[in-house]
Tab-separated table of C-alpha atoms and ligand atoms in Angstrom:
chain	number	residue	atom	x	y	z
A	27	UNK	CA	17.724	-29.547	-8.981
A	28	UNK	CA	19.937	-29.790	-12.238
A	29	UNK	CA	23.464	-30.909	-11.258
A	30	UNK	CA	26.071	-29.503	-14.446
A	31	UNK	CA	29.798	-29.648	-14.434
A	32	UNK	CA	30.871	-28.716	-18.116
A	33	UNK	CA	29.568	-25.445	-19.890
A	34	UNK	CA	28.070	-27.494	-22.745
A	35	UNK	CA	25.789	-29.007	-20.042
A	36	UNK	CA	24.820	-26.116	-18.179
A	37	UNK	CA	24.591	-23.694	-21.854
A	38	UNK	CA	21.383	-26.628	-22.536
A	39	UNK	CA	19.852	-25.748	-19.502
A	40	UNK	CA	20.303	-21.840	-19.905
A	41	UNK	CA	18.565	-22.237	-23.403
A	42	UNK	CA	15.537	-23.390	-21.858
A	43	UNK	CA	14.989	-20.327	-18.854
A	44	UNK	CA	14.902	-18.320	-21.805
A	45	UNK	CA	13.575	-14.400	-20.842
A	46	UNK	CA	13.862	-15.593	-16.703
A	47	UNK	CA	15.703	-13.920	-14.518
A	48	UNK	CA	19.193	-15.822	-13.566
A	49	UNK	CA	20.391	-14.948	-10.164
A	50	UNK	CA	23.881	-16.353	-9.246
A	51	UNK	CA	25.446	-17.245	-5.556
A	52	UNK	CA	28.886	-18.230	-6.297
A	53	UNK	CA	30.343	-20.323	-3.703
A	54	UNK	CA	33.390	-22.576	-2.848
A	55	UNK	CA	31.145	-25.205	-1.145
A	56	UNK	CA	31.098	-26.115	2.588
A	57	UNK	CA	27.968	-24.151	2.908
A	58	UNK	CA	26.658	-22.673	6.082
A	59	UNK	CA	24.243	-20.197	7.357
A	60	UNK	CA	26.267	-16.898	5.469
A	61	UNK	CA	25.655	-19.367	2.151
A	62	UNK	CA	22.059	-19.757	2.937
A	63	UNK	CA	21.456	-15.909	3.349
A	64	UNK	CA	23.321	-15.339	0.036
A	65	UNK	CA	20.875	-18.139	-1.545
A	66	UNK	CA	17.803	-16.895	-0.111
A	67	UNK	CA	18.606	-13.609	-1.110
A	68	UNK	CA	19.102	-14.674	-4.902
A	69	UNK	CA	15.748	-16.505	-5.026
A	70	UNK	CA	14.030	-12.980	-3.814
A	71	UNK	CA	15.826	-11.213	-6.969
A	72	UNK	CA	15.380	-13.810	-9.762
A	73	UNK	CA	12.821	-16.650	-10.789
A	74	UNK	CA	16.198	-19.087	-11.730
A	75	UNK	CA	18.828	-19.585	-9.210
A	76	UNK	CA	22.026	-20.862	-9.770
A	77	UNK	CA	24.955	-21.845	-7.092
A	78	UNK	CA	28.207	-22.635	-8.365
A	79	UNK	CA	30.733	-24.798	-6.044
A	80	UNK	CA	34.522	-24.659	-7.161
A	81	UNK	CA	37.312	-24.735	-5.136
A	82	UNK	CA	39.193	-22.174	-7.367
A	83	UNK	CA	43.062	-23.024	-6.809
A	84	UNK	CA	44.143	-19.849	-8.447
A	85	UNK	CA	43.245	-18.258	-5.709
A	86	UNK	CA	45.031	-19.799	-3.040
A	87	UNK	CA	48.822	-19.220	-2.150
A	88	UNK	CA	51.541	-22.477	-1.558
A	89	UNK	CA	51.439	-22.164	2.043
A	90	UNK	CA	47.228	-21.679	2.005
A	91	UNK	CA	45.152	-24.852	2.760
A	92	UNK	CA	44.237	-25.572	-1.053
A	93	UNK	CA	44.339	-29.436	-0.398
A	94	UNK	CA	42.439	-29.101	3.226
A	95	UNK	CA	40.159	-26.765	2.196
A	96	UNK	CA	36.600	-28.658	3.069
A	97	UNK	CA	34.861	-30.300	0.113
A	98	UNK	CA	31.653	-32.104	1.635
A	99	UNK	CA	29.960	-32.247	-2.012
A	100	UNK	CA	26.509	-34.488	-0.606
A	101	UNK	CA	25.986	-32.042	2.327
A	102	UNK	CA	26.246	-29.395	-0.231
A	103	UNK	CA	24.072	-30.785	-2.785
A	104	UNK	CA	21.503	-31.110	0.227
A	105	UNK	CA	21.345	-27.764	1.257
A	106	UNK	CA	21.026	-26.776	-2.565
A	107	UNK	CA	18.117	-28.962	-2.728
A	108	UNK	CA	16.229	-28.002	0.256
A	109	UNK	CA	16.800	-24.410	-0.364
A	110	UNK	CA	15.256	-24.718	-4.039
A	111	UNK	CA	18.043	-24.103	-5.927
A	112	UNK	CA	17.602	-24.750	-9.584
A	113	UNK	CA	21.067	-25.422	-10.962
A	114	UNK	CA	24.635	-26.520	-9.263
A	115	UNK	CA	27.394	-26.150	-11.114
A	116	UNK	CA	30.803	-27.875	-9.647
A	117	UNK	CA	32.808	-27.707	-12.573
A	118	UNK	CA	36.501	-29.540	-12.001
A	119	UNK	CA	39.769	-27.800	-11.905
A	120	UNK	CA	40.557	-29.538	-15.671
A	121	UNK	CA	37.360	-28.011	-16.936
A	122	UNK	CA	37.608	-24.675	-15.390
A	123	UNK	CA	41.867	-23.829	-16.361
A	124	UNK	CA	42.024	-26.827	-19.469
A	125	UNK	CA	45.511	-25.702	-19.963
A	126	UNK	CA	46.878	-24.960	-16.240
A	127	UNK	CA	47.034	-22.107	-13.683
A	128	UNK	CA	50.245	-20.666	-15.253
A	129	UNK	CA	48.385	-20.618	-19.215
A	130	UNK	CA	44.840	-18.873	-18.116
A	131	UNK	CA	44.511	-15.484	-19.373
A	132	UNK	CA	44.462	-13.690	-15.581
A	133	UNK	CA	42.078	-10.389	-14.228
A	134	UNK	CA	44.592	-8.133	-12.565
A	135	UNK	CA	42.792	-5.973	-9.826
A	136	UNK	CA	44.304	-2.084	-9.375
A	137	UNK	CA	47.129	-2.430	-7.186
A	138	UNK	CA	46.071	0.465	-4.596
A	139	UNK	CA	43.185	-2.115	-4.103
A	140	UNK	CA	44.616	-5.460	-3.944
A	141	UNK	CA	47.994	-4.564	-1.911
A	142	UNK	CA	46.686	-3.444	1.566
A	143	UNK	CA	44.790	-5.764	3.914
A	144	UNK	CA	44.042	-9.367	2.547
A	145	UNK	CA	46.226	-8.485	0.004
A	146	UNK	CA	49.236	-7.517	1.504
A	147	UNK	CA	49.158	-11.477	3.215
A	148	UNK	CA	47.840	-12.850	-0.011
A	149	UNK	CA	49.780	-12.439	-2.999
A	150	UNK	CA	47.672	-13.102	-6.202
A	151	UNK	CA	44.919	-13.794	-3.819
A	152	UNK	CA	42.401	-11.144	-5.722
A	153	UNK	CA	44.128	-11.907	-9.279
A	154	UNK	CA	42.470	-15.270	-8.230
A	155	UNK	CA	39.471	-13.966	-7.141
A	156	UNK	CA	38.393	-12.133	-10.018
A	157	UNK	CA	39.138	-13.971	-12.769
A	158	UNK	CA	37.787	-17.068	-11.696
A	159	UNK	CA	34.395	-14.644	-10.487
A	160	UNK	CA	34.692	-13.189	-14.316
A	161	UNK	CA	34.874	-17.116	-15.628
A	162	UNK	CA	31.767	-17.826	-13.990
A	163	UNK	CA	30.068	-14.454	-14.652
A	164	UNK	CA	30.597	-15.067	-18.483
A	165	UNK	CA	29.842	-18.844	-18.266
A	166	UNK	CA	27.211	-18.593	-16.606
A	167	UNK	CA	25.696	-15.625	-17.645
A	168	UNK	CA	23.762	-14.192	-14.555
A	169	UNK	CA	21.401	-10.809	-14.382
A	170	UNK	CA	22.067	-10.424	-10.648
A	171	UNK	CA	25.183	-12.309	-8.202
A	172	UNK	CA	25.210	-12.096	-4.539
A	173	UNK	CA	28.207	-11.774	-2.517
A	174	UNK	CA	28.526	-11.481	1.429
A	175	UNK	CA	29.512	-8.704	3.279
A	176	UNK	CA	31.837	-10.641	5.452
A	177	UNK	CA	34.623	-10.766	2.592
A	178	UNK	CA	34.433	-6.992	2.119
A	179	UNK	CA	37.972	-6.283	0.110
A	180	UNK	CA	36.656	-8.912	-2.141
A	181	UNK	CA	33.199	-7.773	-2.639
A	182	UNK	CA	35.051	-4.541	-3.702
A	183	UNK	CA	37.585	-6.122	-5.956
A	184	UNK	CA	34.426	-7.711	-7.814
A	185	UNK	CA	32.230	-4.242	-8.139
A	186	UNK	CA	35.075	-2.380	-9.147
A	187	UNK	CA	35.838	-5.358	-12.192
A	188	UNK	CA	31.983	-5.745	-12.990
A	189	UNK	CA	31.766	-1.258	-13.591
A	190	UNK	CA	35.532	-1.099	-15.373
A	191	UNK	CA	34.773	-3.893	-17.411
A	192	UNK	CA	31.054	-3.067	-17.732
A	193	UNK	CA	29.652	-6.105	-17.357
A	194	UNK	CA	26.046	-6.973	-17.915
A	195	UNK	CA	25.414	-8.271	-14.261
A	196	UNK	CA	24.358	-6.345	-10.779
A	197	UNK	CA	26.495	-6.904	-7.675
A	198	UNK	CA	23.758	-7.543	-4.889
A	199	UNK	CA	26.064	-7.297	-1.607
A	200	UNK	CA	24.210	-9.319	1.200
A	201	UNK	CA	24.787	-8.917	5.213
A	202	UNK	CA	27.080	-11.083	7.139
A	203	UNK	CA	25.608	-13.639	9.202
A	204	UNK	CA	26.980	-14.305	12.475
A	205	UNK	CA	26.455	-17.274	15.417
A	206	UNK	CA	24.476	-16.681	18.475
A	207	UNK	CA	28.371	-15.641	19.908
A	208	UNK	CA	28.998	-12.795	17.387
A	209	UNK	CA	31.616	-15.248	15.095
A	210	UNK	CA	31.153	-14.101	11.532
A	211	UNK	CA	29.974	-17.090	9.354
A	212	UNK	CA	33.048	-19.198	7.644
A	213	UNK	CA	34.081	-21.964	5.672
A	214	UNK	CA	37.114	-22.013	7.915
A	215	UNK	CA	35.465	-22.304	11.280
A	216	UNK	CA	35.437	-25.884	11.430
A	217	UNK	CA	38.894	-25.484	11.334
A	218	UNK	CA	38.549	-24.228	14.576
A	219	UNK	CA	38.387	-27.597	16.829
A	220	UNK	CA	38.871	-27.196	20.550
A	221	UNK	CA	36.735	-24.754	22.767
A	222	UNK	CA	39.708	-22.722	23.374
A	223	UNK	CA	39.981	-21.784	20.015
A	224	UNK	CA	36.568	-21.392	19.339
A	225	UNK	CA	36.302	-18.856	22.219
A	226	UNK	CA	39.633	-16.859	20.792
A	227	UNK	CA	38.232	-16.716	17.697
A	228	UNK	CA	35.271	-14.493	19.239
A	229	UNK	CA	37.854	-12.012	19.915
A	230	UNK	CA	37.608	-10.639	16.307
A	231	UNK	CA	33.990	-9.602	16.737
A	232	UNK	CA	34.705	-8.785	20.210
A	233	UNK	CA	37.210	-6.317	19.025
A	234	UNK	CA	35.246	-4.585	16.667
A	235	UNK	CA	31.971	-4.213	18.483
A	236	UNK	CA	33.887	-2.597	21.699
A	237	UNK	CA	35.211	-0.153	19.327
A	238	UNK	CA	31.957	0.758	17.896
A	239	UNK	CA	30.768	0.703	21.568
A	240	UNK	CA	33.411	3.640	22.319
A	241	UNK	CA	32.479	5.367	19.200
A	242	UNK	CA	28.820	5.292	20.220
A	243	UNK	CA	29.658	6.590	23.812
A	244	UNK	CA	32.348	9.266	22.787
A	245	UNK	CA	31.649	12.878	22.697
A	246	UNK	CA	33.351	13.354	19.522
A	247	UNK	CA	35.443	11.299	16.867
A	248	UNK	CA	38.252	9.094	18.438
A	249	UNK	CA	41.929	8.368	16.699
A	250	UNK	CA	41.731	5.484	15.080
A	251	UNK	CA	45.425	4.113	15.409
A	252	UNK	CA	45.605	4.598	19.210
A	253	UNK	CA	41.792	3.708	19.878
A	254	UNK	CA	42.173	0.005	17.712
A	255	UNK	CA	45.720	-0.610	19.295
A	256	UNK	CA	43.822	-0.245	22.665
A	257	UNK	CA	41.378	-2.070	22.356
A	258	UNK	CA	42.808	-4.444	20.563
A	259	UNK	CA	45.698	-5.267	23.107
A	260	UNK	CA	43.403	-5.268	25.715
A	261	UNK	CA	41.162	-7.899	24.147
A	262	UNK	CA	43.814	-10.357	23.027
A	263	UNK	CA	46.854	-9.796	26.147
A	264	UNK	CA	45.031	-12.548	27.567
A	265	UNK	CA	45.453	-15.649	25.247
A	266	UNK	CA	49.072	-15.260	26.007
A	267	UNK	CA	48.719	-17.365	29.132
A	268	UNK	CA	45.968	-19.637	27.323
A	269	UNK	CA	47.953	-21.923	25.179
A	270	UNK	CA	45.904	-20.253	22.095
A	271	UNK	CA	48.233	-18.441	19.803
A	272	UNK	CA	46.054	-15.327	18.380
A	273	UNK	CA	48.135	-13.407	16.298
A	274	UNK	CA	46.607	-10.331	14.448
A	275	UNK	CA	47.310	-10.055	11.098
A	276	UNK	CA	45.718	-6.117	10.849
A	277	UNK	CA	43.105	-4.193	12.394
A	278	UNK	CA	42.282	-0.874	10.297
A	279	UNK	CA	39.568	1.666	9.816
A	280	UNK	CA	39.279	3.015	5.905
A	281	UNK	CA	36.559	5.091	4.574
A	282	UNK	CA	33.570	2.677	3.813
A	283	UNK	CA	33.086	4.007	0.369
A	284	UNK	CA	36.877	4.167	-1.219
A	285	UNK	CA	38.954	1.807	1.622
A	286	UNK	CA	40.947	5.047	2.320
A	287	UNK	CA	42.701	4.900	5.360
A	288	UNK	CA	40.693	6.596	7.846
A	289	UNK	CA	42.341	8.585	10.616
A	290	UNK	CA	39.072	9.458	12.923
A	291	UNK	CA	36.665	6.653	13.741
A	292	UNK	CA	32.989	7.955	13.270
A	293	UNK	CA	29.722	6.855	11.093
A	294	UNK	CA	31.160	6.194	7.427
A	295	UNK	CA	34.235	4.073	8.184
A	296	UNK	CA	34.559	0.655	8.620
A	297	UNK	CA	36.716	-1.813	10.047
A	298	UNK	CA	38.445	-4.129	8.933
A	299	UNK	CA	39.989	-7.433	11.164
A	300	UNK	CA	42.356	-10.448	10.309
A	301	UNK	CA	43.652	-12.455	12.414
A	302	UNK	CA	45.411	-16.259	13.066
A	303	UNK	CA	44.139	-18.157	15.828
A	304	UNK	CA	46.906	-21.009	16.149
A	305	UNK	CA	47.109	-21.753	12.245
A	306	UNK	CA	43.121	-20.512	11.301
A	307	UNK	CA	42.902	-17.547	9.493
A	308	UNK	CA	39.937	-15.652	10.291
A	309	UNK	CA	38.526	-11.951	8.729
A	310	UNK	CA	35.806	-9.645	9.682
A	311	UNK	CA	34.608	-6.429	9.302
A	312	UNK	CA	31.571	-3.869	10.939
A	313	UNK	CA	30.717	-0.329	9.723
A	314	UNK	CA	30.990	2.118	12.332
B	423	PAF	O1	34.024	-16.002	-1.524
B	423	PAF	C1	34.251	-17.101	-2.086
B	423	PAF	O2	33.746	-18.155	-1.674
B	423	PAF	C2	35.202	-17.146	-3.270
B	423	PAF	O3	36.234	-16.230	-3.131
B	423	PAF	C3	34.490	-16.961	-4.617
B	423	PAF	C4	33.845	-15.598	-4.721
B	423	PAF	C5	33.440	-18.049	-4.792
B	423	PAF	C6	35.504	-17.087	-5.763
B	423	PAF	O4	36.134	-18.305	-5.739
């Protein structure tokens, strides 16, 4: 596996795939299972895989956990390997934004889809998000990039970019991967370090899978506000009394296809979950 950090070094490697097939998993490192899927995925669709690993800090807010986030490079690297990965790139912040955060020429996503949900807690978050996605899309130079499921605003942020700016790359979404308990895939999870908070953080999936359970079992479509507020009350009440703060950031149902609000909760919407347990921040999301 060829290990580049500077797009001189990785532009000498491109020149000799020449005519193949470049499929790219972009990633922020700390891999786990949800990686893996994305990577075996991309080695079905193309005969070169590449995984980038960047810690992009445009995307991250003061208060987020920039410094914290996990950076366990060798692990990384190993999972690369064993997975067959052909090239890594880990470029560093000085070669990605040479002249600073505040001097990089910035992709602005369309406001009606950037300010709800993720975005409403995360100013800039999907300004962040897309251009550093567009830096590595051009640098790069991919025919096909996966992205998970599980990070579903973003996943539409990044289609939306690749067909306004036509771009010369397909979006290949790929599913979420979950643990044995029903907790979606994450980076962040390890944040997660005593049993109590590894059981409240189940309460996201938990939340979404009883409401797809009443969907399944009701006669006809149910209201969405009063149906998630139910459910959603009567999954968390309980960590009051556990000396686990879990604090919901939102719970909403939008129209799979256009993230329109949805009022009535039936096949075609999804949901979408974020919440804090103590200071973790956790998403999710399941289609109805
Ligand atoms: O989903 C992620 O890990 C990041 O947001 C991405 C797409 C690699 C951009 O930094």
């Amino acid at each position: 596996m060829h290990v580049v950090s500077t797009s001189a070094d990785y532009n000498a490697l491109y020149r000799q795939w020449a005519g193949q097939r470049v499929a790219l998993v972009p990633t922020m490192g700390a891999l786990h299972e949800g990686h893996m899927a994305l990577i075996r995925r991309a080695r079905e669709l193309a005969d070169i895989v590449v995984v980038s690993i960047f810690v992009n800090p445009l995307q991250f807010g003061p208060q987020e956990d920039l410094m914290s986030y996990p950076r366990p490079i060798e692990q990384d690297r190993a999972i690369c390997e064993q997975l067959g990965v052909d090239a890594l790139f880990t470029p560093s912040v000085e070669v990605f934004y040479p002249e600073g955060l505040e001097q990089v020429t910035t992709v602005v996503p369309p406001a009606a889809l950037t300010e709800r949900f993720c975005g409403a807690f995360r100013p800039g978050h999907f300004t962040g998000v897309a251009t550093v996605v567009l830096k590595l899309l051009n640098l790069l130079k991919p025919q096909v990039a996966v992205f998970g499921e599980k990070d579903a605003q973003q996943l539409m942020v990044i289609q939306k970019m690749v067909r306004d700016l036509h771009l010369p790359v397909e979006i290949i979404p790929q599913a979420t991967v979950r643990e044995a308990s029903g907790l979606a895939m994450s980076s962040r999870n390890r944040y997660l370090r005593t049993e109590a908070e590894q059981q409240a953080a189940l309460s996201l999936s938990r939340i979404l899978n009883q409401v797809r359970a009443a969907v399944q079992n009701a006669a006809e479509p149910l209201p969405a506000q009063t149906t998630l507020q139910r459910i959603s009350e009567d999954i968390l009440a309980p960590w009051a009394d556990q000396g686990v703060s879990v604090r919901l950031q939102y719970l909403e149902a939008v129209h799979k296809q256009s993230f329109a609000p949805a009022d009535t909760l039936k096949p075609g919407v999804k949901l979408l979950i974020a919440a804090y347990v103590n200071q973790v921040r956790l998403i999710d999301n399941m289609d109805l």
